[in-house]
Amino acid sequence: MSDHSWLTEFPDMSRRELLGIRKALDGTYRDFSRAYGDQIEAFFDPLLSFLIWFENLLLHTPWWLILGFISALVYFLSRSWKLSLGVTVSLLAIGYFGMWEDTMRTLSIITVCTFLSIAIGVPIGILMARSNRAQSLITPLLDIMQTMPAFVYLIPVVMLLGIGKIPGLIAVIIYAIPPVIRLTNLGIRLVPQETLEAATAYGATPTQRLFGVQLPLAMPTIMAGINQTIMMALAMVVIASMIGVKGLGQPVLKSITNQYFTLGLLNGLAIVALAIMFDRVSQSYAKRAQRHLGDNQNG
Amino acid sequence: MDNSASPLIEIESLYQIFGSSPESVLPKVKQGMSKSEVLAETGHTVGLRDINLSIRRGEIFVIMGLSGSGKSTLIRHFNRLIDPTAGKIKVEGDDILTHSAKDLIQFRRHKMSMVFQHFGLMPHHCVLDNVGYGLSIKGEKREVWAEKAKEWLETVGLEGYEDQYPSQLSGGQQQRVGLARALCTDAEILLMDEAFSALDPLIRYDMQSQLIELQKKLQKTIVFITHDLDEALRLGDRIAVLKDGEMVQVGTPEDIILNPVDDYVRDFAKDVNRAKALKVSHIMSSKEQQVRDCESVDDLHDTLSTSKAVIWTKAGMLQGVVTARSIEACQNGSTDSPIEHTLSVNEGDYLQKVLPLALSSSNSILPVLNEENQITGCLTHLELANALSPKELEA
């Protein structure tokens, strides 16, 4: 071996080989999406119609009705006049600056994403808490989902489903679901051993243990996970707008390409306002629901 | 209680080995390889080794040992919170290890209840719901179990606390809730895992007294785990001493104190207040040589010449203790009666209680009476002294 170039340069594979791999993988995936794309799209159709229905509901209901409903809901969940008033004022300001419709669109997709994340994430978290094997398989997946740049997994999603609400929704959920899974798992694993043993010793079935002891006691942790999930979903609004999700993200995207600072700032602030709303309401609800765990100890 | 003699729970050659493949290590453990050898050679921990127990209906059976002796592991086998590596656990003759998951749940719901060291209450349920937990998961209606739960809360002295949450109660109160929860299911067997160890000494004493009172009424079979010998002696009808996962000695409280089988048990028994733990019946000597039944004091003369003092009974009734000196004193006219003293002690009394009386009775003997006032034995200073400071302790 007279050629010692591998000492100075990394002995990488040739361009042709790499191209071969890329072509093969891309080709396979393209064939897959051509063959099954329609079926997969059809699978998501009910979800799409629900998304559209929910968005239309928010858009076509008179603004004052929605405002009243949201304020009432916030009060019902948090029992705090201050919070309810703050939400009303921010929504009024958002409307006054002409961002009502975009905000409603964002609100609708975030709400749907959150509920879907909870519906998918909590059972996965429970599974992880029950089996160490499941935990060791799923944890690296969650790591990838959280660190892989969103644009990268947007590519296959768009290839498969085109641009639109569903790919946007999927991208948001992939990015936002890990916290609720992780913290459900953690919350259940942190339930005191003796409390669980007590349930078992008195003859609780696995289902009674899960719904009677593990989930209720894990709830503060799970709520923290849900809170994080909502925040991360909101953070994805701008990226989702790149694949055609309407809402507050699109004006922001427009401002970046056209250097409209004020437009970007206003829409950014609207996202922040939504985030704070969700955060404070979910937190104060969680705190209220868990009052027995702390506050008034006298022992 | 006619079948009180037959064992309710039997444990036969129970082994528990912790590690990746306990079965492969079991033969070595059975051959007698020591705990440290097993750990060094295979990386497995021997939790319990060849445990054999039989627990009778209606007794308080105390399992005692230091931390790490495997006592909490052992009690978790009784209701299969932990499954053994090998062995049999029979309750009323049924091997519960053969129970299916479904049967096991029924077994736990009806046969056993458990009290935990750190209470194991449900923090998100109020006190009443905690007490009724065992019944509510059986599917009983709330109206039914709430009534029972209230009664038990009253019994343990916590009426009025129904709507509080466990975090609002003190440790002692929380454990009363734990006890009420265990009693509320009406299970025959009560497992108590260091139930009073987390409580401060005064509360612990109160709880022990309460348990003793309750047991008089309820006659449950109680398996009680503790590391505290005083507690074991106070509560236990029988005590099993566990050391490094092995059963060292099983016996009555006085057995443990008076006949420890090895240094480990002796060490345990060393610091015990013997006057508080031993009863007169444990140390008294038989009555045959000391009791004379006759019509008159004069008939005692022959016996008195050979023995320093006799207990004189007339038609089975205790008259008093007579000594040669007391008769002499009476004949001299310095006393009215030939009887030295008429003191007596009860066989159920603790030594602590009879000590002052025994010391005041100069150098003679004390008759021991049972509950029907019949003489069952006698107590001398020597016996008392030997019991309170046995020779091996002085070394």
XYZ file of C-alpha atoms in Angstrom, chain A residues 192-206 208-209 211-217 290-299, chain B residues 76 79 81 105 108-109 112-125 133-134 137-138 165 167-170 178 181-182 185 193:
68
model
C -44.616 5.765 46.052
C -43.959 2.030 46.117
C -45.844 1.538 49.368
C -49.005 3.220 48.092
C -49.019 0.927 45.090
C -48.256 -2.075 47.290
C -51.170 -1.098 49.509
C -53.499 -1.085 46.505
C -52.191 -4.485 45.438
C -52.390 -5.908 48.946
C -56.057 -4.984 49.219
C -56.781 -6.800 45.974
C -56.864 -4.024 43.386
C -56.853 -5.269 39.784
C -54.214 -3.816 37.435
C -57.932 -0.331 39.430
C -54.300 0.332 40.244
C -56.892 4.510 37.239
C -57.293 4.594 41.004
C -53.707 5.126 42.101
C -51.059 5.532 39.432
C -52.695 8.052 37.119
C -54.190 10.241 39.862
C -50.883 10.366 41.729
C -53.981 18.694 43.327
C -54.661 20.894 46.323
C -54.895 17.946 48.720
C -51.251 17.050 48.094
C -49.636 20.003 49.745
C -50.902 23.362 50.906
C -52.539 22.908 54.256
C -50.418 20.482 56.200
C -50.594 20.615 59.935
C -48.837 17.403 60.868
C -44.499 -9.624 51.415
C -49.896 -12.016 50.216
C -46.465 -8.971 46.798
C -56.948 -10.892 43.800
C -56.124 -10.606 48.883
C -59.563 -9.029 49.034
C -55.554 -10.658 54.295
C -55.103 -6.996 54.886
C -51.908 -5.103 55.476
C -50.562 -2.136 57.426
C -47.421 -0.448 56.118
C -44.463 1.201 57.797
C -44.994 4.510 56.016
C -48.762 4.053 56.068
C -49.216 3.581 52.302
C -52.326 5.747 52.308
C -53.782 7.194 49.122
C -52.905 10.884 49.319
C -55.613 11.823 46.839
C -58.419 10.204 48.832
C -60.620 1.403 50.076
C -60.527 -2.357 50.484
C -62.432 -1.975 45.165
C -64.447 -5.101 45.849
C -56.752 14.259 53.585
C -51.412 14.970 54.501
C -53.438 16.930 57.046
C -52.944 14.294 59.751
C -50.009 13.547 62.048
C -53.966 2.589 58.046
C -58.365 0.464 56.632
C -56.921 -2.947 57.436
C -62.164 -5.397 55.204
C -44.958 -4.393 58.325
